[in-house]
């Protein structure tokens, strides 16, 4: 009962909080979008595949609880709607190391790309990166804006991850080619080469991530432990090193 009440409250406050899947119904393809995973270029590839006008491919802007520019020419669904309406869809996503994803979120807040929110304890101006990370670590997923909510939470429905093909930001080239083959095998469509997914604030993000205190780095790893287990098991990023 408590969970149902919380979910109802969140739907009223942030109606698009759980609407993270962009669907191309004609191709049986769905993309699970995690903000700040530097995946904006993916939308351009989807629009090209959908045959949408080029003018729709402008750079999206994300604000807490809302999603604009991404929905033009594509169908935006929640995980629940996706599983009910398109159970056979090939679902893919782009994920990112939670540390650099948090740094990207902070960088966008600093530059005004992500607007601050008077209702959000994290997305506020005047914080340094250390305090920003501390507030993220103190905010559970159910209270988190998608800008810093864990990727496993965004991409799951009933505790099940919906994407069957995961592209890591760190190894995007190889992962994209595998996805390209999957899509061609299913629909005879070519999604084309990997679109640009580089983050505009790459240098600033590296500085922020590299300069974070080891204790906060460890706290962030604990906060996003599910992401590291689900997406980075067996890689260097899965190793809980606190000094790098």
JSON list of C-alpha atoms in Angstrom, two decimals:
[
{"chain": "A", "resi": 1, "resn": "UNK", "atom": "CA", "xyz": [0.00, 0.00, 0.00]},
{"chain": "A", "resi": 2, "resn": "UNK", "atom": "CA", "xyz": [2.79, 2.44, 0.90]},
{"chain": "A", "resi": 3, "resn": "UNK", "atom": "CA", "xyz": [4.59, 1.75, -2.38]},
{"chain": "A", "resi": 4, "resn": "UNK", "atom": "CA", "xyz": [1.39, 2.37, -4.33]},
{"chain": "A", "resi": 5, "resn": "UNK", "atom": "CA", "xyz": [0.82, 5.69, -2.56]},
{"chain": "A", "resi": 6, "resn": "UNK", "atom": "CA", "xyz": [4.41, 6.80, -3.20]},
{"chain": "A", "resi": 7, "resn": "UNK", "atom": "CA", "xyz": [4.13, 5.86, -6.88]},
{"chain": "A", "resi": 8, "resn": "UNK", "atom": "CA", "xyz": [0.84, 7.75, -7.22]},
{"chain": "A", "resi": 9, "resn": "UNK", "atom": "CA", "xyz": [2.40, 10.84, -5.62]},
{"chain": "A", "resi": 10, "resn": "UNK", "atom": "CA", "xyz": [5.42, 10.67, -7.91]},
{"chain": "A", "resi": 11, "resn": "UNK", "atom": "CA", "xyz": [3.26, 10.30, -11.01]},
{"chain": "A", "resi": 12, "resn": "UNK", "atom": "CA", "xyz": [1.42, 13.51, -10.11]},
{"chain": "A", "resi": 13, "resn": "UNK", "atom": "CA", "xyz": [4.59, 15.42, -9.28]},
{"chain": "A", "resi": 14, "resn": "UNK", "atom": "CA", "xyz": [6.74, 14.08, -12.13]},
{"chain": "A", "resi": 15, "resn": "UNK", "atom": "CA", "xyz": [4.42, 12.58, -14.75]},
{"chain": "A", "resi": 16, "resn": "UNK", "atom": "CA", "xyz": [7.26, 11.57, -17.10]},
{"chain": "A", "resi": 17, "resn": "UNK", "atom": "CA", "xyz": [9.56, 10.21, -14.40]},
{"chain": "A", "resi": 18, "resn": "UNK", "atom": "CA", "xyz": [9.10, 6.64, -15.61]},
{"chain": "A", "resi": 19, "resn": "UNK", "atom": "CA", "xyz": [8.68, 7.41, -19.31]},
{"chain": "A", "resi": 20, "resn": "UNK", "atom": "CA", "xyz": [12.17, 6.62, -20.55]},
{"chain": "A", "resi": 21, "resn": "UNK", "atom": "CA", "xyz": [11.63, 4.38, -23.59]},
{"chain": "A", "resi": 22, "resn": "UNK", "atom": "CA", "xyz": [11.52, 5.74, -27.14]},
{"chain": "A", "resi": 23, "resn": "UNK", "atom": "CA", "xyz": [9.90, 3.28, -29.52]},
{"chain": "A", "resi": 24, "resn": "UNK", "atom": "CA", "xyz": [10.05, 2.84, -33.29]},
{"chain": "A", "resi": 25, "resn": "UNK", "atom": "CA", "xyz": [7.03, 0.61, -33.69]},
{"chain": "A", "resi": 26, "resn": "UNK", "atom": "CA", "xyz": [7.67, -0.14, -37.36]},
{"chain": "A", "resi": 27, "resn": "UNK", "atom": "CA", "xyz": [11.08, -1.59, -36.59]},
{"chain": "A", "resi": 28, "resn": "UNK", "atom": "CA", "xyz": [10.36, -3.33, -33.30]},
{"chain": "A", "resi": 29, "resn": "UNK", "atom": "CA", "xyz": [13.07, -1.23, -31.68]},
{"chain": "A", "resi": 30, "resn": "UNK", "atom": "CA", "xyz": [13.07, 0.66, -28.39]},
{"chain": "A", "resi": 31, "resn": "UNK", "atom": "CA", "xyz": [15.70, 2.85, -26.76]},
{"chain": "A", "resi": 32, "resn": "UNK", "atom": "CA", "xyz": [15.92, 3.26, -23.00]},
{"chain": "A", "resi": 33, "resn": "UNK", "atom": "CA", "xyz": [17.29, 6.74, -22.36]},
{"chain": "A", "resi": 34, "resn": "UNK", "atom": "CA", "xyz": [19.37, 7.54, -19.28]},
{"chain": "A", "resi": 35, "resn": "UNK", "atom": "CA", "xyz": [20.05, 11.28, -18.98]},
{"chain": "A", "resi": 36, "resn": "UNK", "atom": "CA", "xyz": [23.72, 12.30, -18.78]},
{"chain": "A", "resi": 37, "resn": "UNK", "atom": "CA", "xyz": [24.92, 9.10, -20.44]},
{"chain": "A", "resi": 38, "resn": "UNK", "atom": "CA", "xyz": [25.92, 11.25, -23.46]},
{"chain": "A", "resi": 39, "resn": "UNK", "atom": "CA", "xyz": [23.38, 9.47, -25.64]},
{"chain": "A", "resi": 40, "resn": "UNK", "atom": "CA", "xyz": [21.77, 12.50, -27.31]},
{"chain": "A", "resi": 41, "resn": "UNK", "atom": "CA", "xyz": [23.16, 11.49, -30.70]},
{"chain": "A", "resi": 42, "resn": "UNK", "atom": "CA", "xyz": [21.25, 8.21, -30.50]},
{"chain": "A", "resi": 43, "resn": "UNK", "atom": "CA", "xyz": [18.00, 10.09, -31.01]},
{"chain": "A", "resi": 44, "resn": "UNK", "atom": "CA", "xyz": [19.33, 11.42, -34.32]},
{"chain": "A", "resi": 45, "resn": "UNK", "atom": "CA", "xyz": [19.95, 7.84, -35.48]},
{"chain": "A", "resi": 46, "resn": "UNK", "atom": "CA", "xyz": [16.43, 6.83, -34.42]},
{"chain": "A", "resi": 47, "resn": "UNK", "atom": "CA", "xyz": [14.86, 9.76, -36.24]},
{"chain": "A", "resi": 48, "resn": "UNK", "atom": "CA", "xyz": [16.82, 8.89, -39.36]},
{"chain": "A", "resi": 49, "resn": "UNK", "atom": "CA", "xyz": [15.59, 5.32, -39.16]},
{"chain": "A", "resi": 50, "resn": "UNK", "atom": "CA", "xyz": [12.03, 6.54, -38.60]},
{"chain": "A", "resi": 51, "resn": "UNK", "atom": "CA", "xyz": [12.26, 8.88, -41.57]},
{"chain": "A", "resi": 52, "resn": "UNK", "atom": "CA", "xyz": [11.46, 11.95, -39.44]},
{"chain": "A", "resi": 53, "resn": "UNK", "atom": "CA", "xyz": [12.27, 15.43, -40.78]},
{"chain": "A", "resi": 54, "resn": "UNK", "atom": "CA", "xyz": [15.85, 16.53, -40.15]},
{"chain": "A", "resi": 55, "resn": "UNK", "atom": "CA", "xyz": [14.65, 19.59, -38.24]},
{"chain": "A", "resi": 56, "resn": "UNK", "atom": "CA", "xyz": [13.49, 17.34, -35.42]},
{"chain": "A", "resi": 57, "resn": "UNK", "atom": "CA", "xyz": [17.04, 16.28, -34.64]},
{"chain": "A", "resi": 58, "resn": "UNK", "atom": "CA", "xyz": [17.96, 19.32, -32.55]},
{"chain": "A", "resi": 59, "resn": "UNK", "atom": "CA", "xyz": [19.85, 19.00, -29.30]},
{"chain": "A", "resi": 60, "resn": "UNK", "atom": "CA", "xyz": [17.46, 17.95, -26.51]},
{"chain": "A", "resi": 61, "resn": "UNK", "atom": "CA", "xyz": [17.09, 19.72, -23.19]},
{"chain": "A", "resi": 62, "resn": "UNK", "atom": "CA", "xyz": [16.32, 17.77, -20.05]},
{"chain": "A", "resi": 63, "resn": "UNK", "atom": "CA", "xyz": [14.71, 19.16, -16.93]},
{"chain": "A", "resi": 64, "resn": "UNK", "atom": "CA", "xyz": [13.86, 17.29, -13.76]},
{"chain": "A", "resi": 65, "resn": "UNK", "atom": "CA", "xyz": [10.65, 15.34, -14.19]},
{"chain": "A", "resi": 66, "resn": "UNK", "atom": "CA", "xyz": [10.07, 16.50, -17.78]},
{"chain": "A", "resi": 67, "resn": "UNK", "atom": "CA", "xyz": [11.26, 15.55, -21.23]},
{"chain": "A", "resi": 68, "resn": "UNK", "atom": "CA", "xyz": [11.10, 17.93, -24.19]},
{"chain": "A", "resi": 69, "resn": "UNK", "atom": "CA", "xyz": [12.40, 17.67, -27.76]},
{"chain": "A", "resi": 70, "resn": "UNK", "atom": "CA", "xyz": [12.96, 13.93, -27.44]},
{"chain": "A", "resi": 71, "resn": "UNK", "atom": "CA", "xyz": [9.37, 12.92, -28.12]},
{"chain": "A", "resi": 72, "resn": "UNK", "atom": "CA", "xyz": [8.96, 14.53, -31.57]},
{"chain": "A", "resi": 73, "resn": "UNK", "atom": "CA", "xyz": [8.69, 11.79, -34.18]},
{"chain": "A", "resi": 74, "resn": "UNK", "atom": "CA", "xyz": [9.01, 9.00, -31.63]},
{"chain": "A", "resi": 75, "resn": "UNK", "atom": "CA", "xyz": [6.70, 7.25, -29.17]},
{"chain": "A", "resi": 76, "resn": "UNK", "atom": "CA", "xyz": [7.60, 7.79, -25.51]},
{"chain": "A", "resi": 77, "resn": "UNK", "atom": "CA", "xyz": [6.52, 5.04, -23.12]},
{"chain": "A", "resi": 78, "resn": "UNK", "atom": "CA", "xyz": [7.02, 3.88, -19.57]},
{"chain": "A", "resi": 79, "resn": "UNK", "atom": "CA", "xyz": [8.53, 0.48, -18.87]},
{"chain": "A", "resi": 80, "resn": "UNK", "atom": "CA", "xyz": [5.08, -0.82, -17.99]},
{"chain": "A", "resi": 81, "resn": "UNK", "atom": "CA", "xyz": [3.64, 0.40, -21.30]},
{"chain": "A", "resi": 82, "resn": "UNK", "atom": "CA", "xyz": [6.58, -0.97, -23.23]},
{"chain": "A", "resi": 83, "resn": "UNK", "atom": "CA", "xyz": [6.22, -4.48, -21.85]},
{"chain": "A", "resi": 84, "resn": "UNK", "atom": "CA", "xyz": [2.47, -4.45, -22.41]},
{"chain": "A", "resi": 85, "resn": "UNK", "atom": "CA", "xyz": [2.35, -2.91, -25.89]},
{"chain": "A", "resi": 86, "resn": "UNK", "atom": "CA", "xyz": [5.65, -4.10, -27.40]},
{"chain": "A", "resi": 87, "resn": "UNK", "atom": "CA", "xyz": [6.73, -7.27, -25.61]},
{"chain": "A", "resi": 88, "resn": "UNK", "atom": "CA", "xyz": [8.85, -8.44, -28.56]},
{"chain": "A", "resi": 89, "resn": "UNK", "atom": "CA", "xyz": [10.73, -5.16, -29.09]},
{"chain": "A", "resi": 90, "resn": "UNK", "atom": "CA", "xyz": [14.51, -5.16, -29.18]},
{"chain": "A", "resi": 91, "resn": "UNK", "atom": "CA", "xyz": [15.32, -2.82, -26.31]},
{"chain": "A", "resi": 92, "resn": "UNK", "atom": "CA", "xyz": [18.73, -1.18, -26.11]},
{"chain": "A", "resi": 93, "resn": "UNK", "atom": "CA", "xyz": [20.31, 1.53, -24.01]},
{"chain": "A", "resi": 94, "resn": "UNK", "atom": "CA", "xyz": [23.49, 3.54, -23.46]},
{"chain": "A", "resi": 95, "resn": "UNK", "atom": "CA", "xyz": [24.90, 3.55, -19.93]},
{"chain": "A", "resi": 96, "resn": "UNK", "atom": "CA", "xyz": [27.83, 5.36, -18.38]},
{"chain": "A", "resi": 97, "resn": "UNK", "atom": "CA", "xyz": [30.16, 5.00, -15.42]},
{"chain": "A", "resi": 98, "resn": "UNK", "atom": "CA", "xyz": [28.10, 6.54, -12.59]},
{"chain": "A", "resi": 99, "resn": "UNK", "atom": "CA", "xyz": [31.04, 8.72, -11.54]},
{"chain": "A", "resi": 100, "resn": "UNK", "atom": "CA", "xyz": [31.42, 10.45, -14.90]},
{"chain": "A", "resi": 101, "resn": "UNK", "atom": "CA", "xyz": [27.64, 10.50, -15.30]},
{"chain": "A", "resi": 102, "resn": "UNK", "atom": "CA", "xyz": [27.35, 12.42, -12.02]},
{"chain": "A", "resi": 103, "resn": "UNK", "atom": "CA", "xyz": [30.10, 14.77, -13.20]},
{"chain": "A", "resi": 104, "resn": "UNK", "atom": "CA", "xyz": [28.23, 15.30, -16.47]},
{"chain": "A", "resi": 105, "resn": "UNK", "atom": "CA", "xyz": [25.06, 16.13, -14.54]},
{"chain": "A", "resi": 106, "resn": "UNK", "atom": "CA", "xyz": [26.98, 18.67, -12.43]},
{"chain": "A", "resi": 107, "resn": "UNK", "atom": "CA", "xyz": [28.62, 20.18, -15.51]},
{"chain": "A", "resi": 108, "resn": "UNK", "atom": "CA", "xyz": [25.26, 20.65, -17.24]},
{"chain": "A", "resi": 109, "resn": "UNK", "atom": "CA", "xyz": [23.85, 22.26, -14.08]},
{"chain": "A", "resi": 110, "resn": "UNK", "atom": "CA", "xyz": [26.83, 24.64, -13.97]},
{"chain": "A", "resi": 111, "resn": "UNK", "atom": "CA", "xyz": [26.40, 25.57, -17.63]},
{"chain": "A", "resi": 112, "resn": "UNK", "atom": "CA", "xyz": [22.63, 25.99, -17.35]},
{"chain": "A", "resi": 113, "resn": "UNK", "atom": "CA", "xyz": [21.84, 23.11, -19.71]},
{"chain": "A", "resi": 114, "resn": "UNK", "atom": "CA", "xyz": [19.97, 21.40, -16.86]},
{"chain": "A", "resi": 115, "resn": "UNK", "atom": "CA", "xyz": [17.92, 24.04, -15.02]},
{"chain": "A", "resi": 116, "resn": "UNK", "atom": "CA", "xyz": [17.92, 24.09, -11.21]},
{"chain": "A", "resi": 117, "resn": "UNK", "atom": "CA", "xyz": [14.80, 23.04, -9.34]},
{"chain": "A", "resi": 118, "resn": "UNK", "atom": "CA", "xyz": [13.47, 24.52, -6.13]},
{"chain": "A", "resi": 119, "resn": "UNK", "atom": "CA", "xyz": [11.95, 21.12, -5.31]},
{"chain": "A", "resi": 120, "resn": "UNK", "atom": "CA", "xyz": [15.11, 19.06, -5.81]},
{"chain": "A", "resi": 121, "resn": "UNK", "atom": "CA", "xyz": [17.87, 18.77, -3.16]},
{"chain": "A", "resi": 122, "resn": "UNK", "atom": "CA", "xyz": [20.55, 18.03, -5.76]},
{"chain": "A", "resi": 123, "resn": "UNK", "atom": "CA", "xyz": [19.75, 20.19, -8.78]},
{"chain": "A", "resi": 124, "resn": "UNK", "atom": "CA", "xyz": [20.45, 23.52, -7.13]},
{"chain": "A", "resi": 125, "resn": "UNK", "atom": "CA", "xyz": [22.98, 26.23, -7.89]},
{"chain": "A", "resi": 126, "resn": "UNK", "atom": "CA", "xyz": [25.84, 27.13, -5.58]},
{"chain": "A", "resi": 127, "resn": "UNK", "atom": "CA", "xyz": [27.13, 23.65, -4.75]},
{"chain": "A", "resi": 128, "resn": "UNK", "atom": "CA", "xyz": [30.64, 22.44, -5.39]},
{"chain": "A", "resi": 129, "resn": "UNK", "atom": "CA", "xyz": [31.02, 18.96, -6.87]},
{"chain": "A", "resi": 130, "resn": "UNK", "atom": "CA", "xyz": [31.79, 17.34, -3.52]},
{"chain": "A", "resi": 131, "resn": "UNK", "atom": "CA", "xyz": [28.58, 18.66, -1.94]},
{"chain": "A", "resi": 132, "resn": "UNK", "atom": "CA", "xyz": [26.68, 17.72, -5.09]},
{"chain": "A", "resi": 133, "resn": "UNK", "atom": "CA", "xyz": [27.90, 14.11, -4.84]},
{"chain": "A", "resi": 134, "resn": "UNK", "atom": "CA", "xyz": [27.14, 14.04, -1.10]},
{"chain": "A", "resi": 135, "resn": "UNK", "atom": "CA", "xyz": [23.55, 15.04, -1.81]},
{"chain": "A", "resi": 136, "resn": "UNK", "atom": "CA", "xyz": [23.22, 12.43, -4.55]},
{"chain": "A", "resi": 137, "resn": "UNK", "atom": "CA", "xyz": [24.42, 9.76, -2.11]},
{"chain": "A", "resi": 138, "resn": "UNK", "atom": "CA", "xyz": [21.83, 10.89, 0.44]},
{"chain": "A", "resi": 139, "resn": "UNK", "atom": "CA", "xyz": [18.92, 10.80, -2.05]},
{"chain": "A", "resi": 140, "resn": "UNK", "atom": "CA", "xyz": [17.29, 7.42, -2.76]},
{"chain": "A", "resi": 141, "resn": "UNK", "atom": "CA", "xyz": [16.19, 6.50, -6.26]},
{"chain": "A", "resi": 142, "resn": "UNK", "atom": "CA", "xyz": [12.50, 6.99, -5.58]},
{"chain": "A", "resi": 143, "resn": "UNK", "atom": "CA", "xyz": [13.19, 10.65, -4.77]},
{"chain": "A", "resi": 144, "resn": "UNK", "atom": "CA", "xyz": [15.81, 11.19, -7.48]},
{"chain": "A", "resi": 145, "resn": "UNK", "atom": "CA", "xyz": [15.28, 13.09, -10.70]},
{"chain": "A", "resi": 146, "resn": "UNK", "atom": "CA", "xyz": [16.20, 11.02, -13.73]},
{"chain": "A", "resi": 147, "resn": "UNK", "atom": "CA", "xyz": [19.19, 13.31, -14.24]},
{"chain": "A", "resi": 148, "resn": "UNK", "atom": "CA", "xyz": [20.98, 11.38, -11.47]},
{"chain": "A", "resi": 149, "resn": "UNK", "atom": "CA", "xyz": [18.65, 8.46, -10.68]},
{"chain": "A", "resi": 150, "resn": "UNK", "atom": "CA", "xyz": [20.44, 5.13, -11.04]},
{"chain": "A", "resi": 151, "resn": "UNK", "atom": "CA", "xyz": [20.43, 3.69, -14.53]},
{"chain": "A", "resi": 152, "resn": "UNK", "atom": "CA", "xyz": [19.17, 0.32, -13.28]},
{"chain": "A", "resi": 153, "resn": "UNK", "atom": "CA", "xyz": [16.16, 2.05, -11.73]},
{"chain": "A", "resi": 154, "resn": "UNK", "atom": "CA", "xyz": [15.38, 4.01, -14.91]},
{"chain": "A", "resi": 155, "resn": "UNK", "atom": "CA", "xyz": [15.65, 0.93, -17.13]},
{"chain": "A", "resi": 156, "resn": "UNK", "atom": "CA", "xyz": [13.82, -1.61, -14.97]},
{"chain": "A", "resi": 157, "resn": "UNK", "atom": "CA", "xyz": [10.20, -2.62, -14.65]},
{"chain": "A", "resi": 158, "resn": "UNK", "atom": "CA", "xyz": [9.14, -4.79, -11.73]},
{"chain": "A", "resi": 159, "resn": "UNK", "atom": "CA", "xyz": [12.81, -5.25, -10.82]},
{"chain": "A", "resi": 160, "resn": "UNK", "atom": "CA", "xyz": [13.67, -6.57, -14.30]},
{"chain": "A", "resi": 161, "resn": "UNK", "atom": "CA", "xyz": [16.03, -4.72, -16.61]},
{"chain": "A", "resi": 162, "resn": "UNK", "atom": "CA", "xyz": [14.27, -4.26, -19.94]},
{"chain": "A", "resi": 163, "resn": "UNK", "atom": "CA", "xyz": [17.22, -3.63, -22.32]},
{"chain": "A", "resi": 164, "resn": "UNK", "atom": "CA", "xyz": [18.70, -6.78, -23.81]},
{"chain": "A", "resi": 165, "resn": "UNK", "atom": "CA", "xyz": [21.46, -4.87, -25.59]},
{"chain": "A", "resi": 166, "resn": "UNK", "atom": "CA", "xyz": [23.56, -2.50, -23.48]},
{"chain": "A", "resi": 167, "resn": "UNK", "atom": "CA", "xyz": [26.03, -0.05, -24.95]},
{"chain": "A", "resi": 168, "resn": "UNK", "atom": "CA", "xyz": [28.60, 1.28, -22.53]},
{"chain": "A", "resi": 169, "resn": "UNK", "atom": "CA", "xyz": [29.70, 4.84, -23.17]},
{"chain": "A", "resi": 170, "resn": "UNK", "atom": "CA", "xyz": [33.27, 3.69, -22.59]},
{"chain": "A", "resi": 171, "resn": "UNK", "atom": "CA", "xyz": [33.11, 0.98, -25.31]},
{"chain": "A", "resi": 172, "resn": "UNK", "atom": "CA", "xyz": [30.41, 2.45, -27.52]},
{"chain": "A", "resi": 173, "resn": "UNK", "atom": "CA", "xyz": [32.00, 1.72, -30.91]},
{"chain": "A", "resi": 174, "resn": "UNK", "atom": "CA", "xyz": [32.13, -2.05, -30.52]},
{"chain": "A", "resi": 175, "resn": "UNK", "atom": "CA", "xyz": [28.78, -2.20, -28.70]},
{"chain": "A", "resi": 176, "resn": "UNK", "atom": "CA", "xyz": [27.05, -0.17, -31.42]},
{"chain": "A", "resi": 177, "resn": "UNK", "atom": "CA", "xyz": [28.22, -2.51, -34.19]},
{"chain": "A", "resi": 178, "resn": "UNK", "atom": "CA", "xyz": [26.75, -5.46, -32.31]},
{"chain": "A", "resi": 179, "resn": "UNK", "atom": "CA", "xyz": [23.45, -3.60, -32.01]},
{"chain": "A", "resi": 180, "resn": "UNK", "atom": "CA", "xyz": [23.57, -2.65, -35.68]},
{"chain": "A", "resi": 181, "resn": "UNK", "atom": "CA", "xyz": [23.85, -6.33, -36.60]},
{"chain": "A", "resi": 182, "resn": "UNK", "atom": "CA", "xyz": [20.94, -7.24, -34.28]},
{"chain": "A", "resi": 183, "resn": "UNK", "atom": "CA", "xyz": [18.64, -4.62, -35.81]},
{"chain": "A", "resi": 184, "resn": "UNK", "atom": "CA", "xyz": [19.52, -5.66, -39.37]},
{"chain": "A", "resi": 185, "resn": "UNK", "atom": "CA", "xyz": [18.82, -9.31, -38.52]},
{"chain": "A", "resi": 186, "resn": "UNK", "atom": "CA", "xyz": [15.39, -8.45, -37.14]},
{"chain": "A", "resi": 187, "resn": "UNK", "atom": "CA", "xyz": [14.09, -5.85, -39.58]},
{"chain": "A", "resi": 188, "resn": "UNK", "atom": "CA", "xyz": [16.49, -5.62, -42.54]},
{"chain": "A", "resi": 189, "resn": "UNK", "atom": "CA", "xyz": [17.05, -1.97, -41.54]},
{"chain": "A", "resi": 190, "resn": "UNK", "atom": "CA", "xyz": [20.43, -0.37, -41.06]},
{"chain": "A", "resi": 191, "resn": "UNK", "atom": "CA", "xyz": [20.70, 2.06, -38.16]},
{"chain": "A", "resi": 192, "resn": "UNK", "atom": "CA", "xyz": [23.90, 3.37, -39.67]},
{"chain": "A", "resi": 193, "resn": "UNK", "atom": "CA", "xyz": [27.24, 4.14, -38.06]},
{"chain": "A", "resi": 194, "resn": "UNK", "atom": "CA", "xyz": [27.56, 5.19, -34.45]},
{"chain": "A", "resi": 195, "resn": "UNK", "atom": "CA", "xyz": [26.27, 8.75, -34.01]},
{"chain": "A", "resi": 196, "resn": "UNK", "atom": "CA", "xyz": [28.36, 11.20, -32.04]},
{"chain": "A", "resi": 197, "resn": "UNK", "atom": "CA", "xyz": [27.92, 10.59, -28.31]},
{"chain": "A", "resi": 198, "resn": "UNK", "atom": "CA", "xyz": [30.82, 12.68, -27.04]},
{"chain": "A", "resi": 199, "resn": "UNK", "atom": "CA", "xyz": [29.93, 14.92, -24.12]},
{"chain": "A", "resi": 200, "resn": "UNK", "atom": "CA", "xyz": [30.35, 18.65, -24.75]},
{"chain": "A", "resi": 201, "resn": "UNK", "atom": "CA", "xyz": [31.88, 19.06, -21.28]},
{"chain": "A", "resi": 202, "resn": "UNK", "atom": "CA", "xyz": [34.30, 16.13, -21.57]},
{"chain": "A", "resi": 203, "resn": "UNK", "atom": "CA", "xyz": [37.36, 17.99, -20.24]},
{"chain": "A", "resi": 204, "resn": "UNK", "atom": "CA", "xyz": [35.47, 19.51, -17.30]},
{"chain": "A", "resi": 205, "resn": "UNK", "atom": "CA", "xyz": [33.89, 16.13, -16.52]},
{"chain": "A", "resi": 206, "resn": "UNK", "atom": "CA", "xyz": [37.31, 14.46, -16.41]},
{"chain": "A", "resi": 207, "resn": "UNK", "atom": "CA", "xyz": [38.59, 17.15, -14.05]},
{"chain": "A", "resi": 208, "resn": "UNK", "atom": "CA", "xyz": [35.61, 16.79, -11.73]},
{"chain": "A", "resi": 209, "resn": "UNK", "atom": "CA", "xyz": [35.76, 12.99, -11.64]},
{"chain": "A", "resi": 210, "resn": "UNK", "atom": "CA", "xyz": [39.54, 12.89, -11.24]},
{"chain": "A", "resi": 211, "resn": "UNK", "atom": "CA", "xyz": [39.55, 15.38, -8.39]},
{"chain": "A", "resi": 212, "resn": "UNK", "atom": "CA", "xyz": [36.84, 13.80, -6.26]},
{"chain": "A", "resi": 213, "resn": "UNK", "atom": "CA", "xyz": [37.85, 12.79, -2.75]},
{"chain": "A", "resi": 214, "resn": "UNK", "atom": "CA", "xyz": [38.38, 8.99, -2.43]},
{"chain": "A", "resi": 215, "resn": "UNK", "atom": "CA", "xyz": [35.83, 8.74, 0.38]},
{"chain": "A", "resi": 216, "resn": "UNK", "atom": "CA", "xyz": [33.16, 10.36, -1.76]},
{"chain": "A", "resi": 217, "resn": "UNK", "atom": "CA", "xyz": [34.20, 8.20, -4.70]},
{"chain": "A", "resi": 218, "resn": "UNK", "atom": "CA", "xyz": [33.57, 5.13, -2.57]},
{"chain": "A", "resi": 219, "resn": "UNK", "atom": "CA", "xyz": [30.25, 6.55, -1.34]},
{"chain": "A", "resi": 220, "resn": "UNK", "atom": "CA", "xyz": [29.18, 7.08, -4.95]},
{"chain": "A", "resi": 221, "resn": "UNK", "atom": "CA", "xyz": [30.13, 3.50, -5.80]},
{"chain": "A", "resi": 222, "resn": "UNK", "atom": "CA", "xyz": [27.93, 2.30, -2.97]},
{"chain": "A", "resi": 223, "resn": "UNK", "atom": "CA", "xyz": [25.08, 4.58, -4.05]},
{"chain": "A", "resi": 224, "resn": "UNK", "atom": "CA", "xyz": [25.23, 3.15, -7.57]},
{"chain": "A", "resi": 225, "resn": "UNK", "atom": "CA", "xyz": [26.28, -0.39, -6.66]},
{"chain": "A", "resi": 226, "resn": "UNK", "atom": "CA", "xyz": [23.44, -1.86, -8.73]},
{"chain": "A", "resi": 227, "resn": "UNK", "atom": "CA", "xyz": [24.66, -0.02, -11.84]},
{"chain": "A", "resi": 228, "resn": "UNK", "atom": "CA", "xyz": [28.19, -1.29, -11.42]},
{"chain": "A", "resi": 229, "resn": "UNK", "atom": "CA", "xyz": [26.97, -4.86, -10.91]},
{"chain": "A", "resi": 230, "resn": "UNK", "atom": "CA", "xyz": [24.54, -4.82, -13.82]},
{"chain": "A", "resi": 231, "resn": "UNK", "atom": "CA", "xyz": [26.63, -3.01, -16.42]},
{"chain": "A", "resi": 232, "resn": "UNK", "atom": "CA", "xyz": [30.30, -3.15, -15.43]},
{"chain": "A", "resi": 233, "resn": "UNK", "atom": "CA", "xyz": [30.81, -6.58, -13.91]},
{"chain": "A", "resi": 234, "resn": "UNK", "atom": "CA", "xyz": [34.08, -8.02, -15.17]},
{"chain": "A", "resi": 235, "resn": "UNK", "atom": "CA", "xyz": [35.52, -4.64, -16.20]},
{"chain": "A", "resi": 236, "resn": "UNK", "atom": "CA", "xyz": [38.02, -2.35, -14.50]},
{"chain": "A", "resi": 237, "resn": "UNK", "atom": "CA", "xyz": [35.18, -0.09, -13.42]},
{"chain": "A", "resi": 238, "resn": "UNK", "atom": "CA", "xyz": [33.69, -2.90, -11.32]},
{"chain": "A", "resi": 239, "resn": "UNK", "atom": "CA", "xyz": [36.76, -2.97, -9.07]},
{"chain": "A", "resi": 240, "resn": "UNK", "atom": "CA", "xyz": [36.02, -0.88, -5.95]},
{"chain": "A", "resi": 241, "resn": "UNK", "atom": "CA", "xyz": [39.27, 1.09, -6.02]},
{"chain": "A", "resi": 242, "resn": "UNK", "atom": "CA", "xyz": [38.96, 4.22, -3.88]},
{"chain": "A", "resi": 243, "resn": "UNK", "atom": "CA", "xyz": [42.11, 6.02, -4.85]},
{"chain": "A", "resi": 244, "resn": "UNK", "atom": "CA", "xyz": [41.59, 6.61, -8.55]}
]
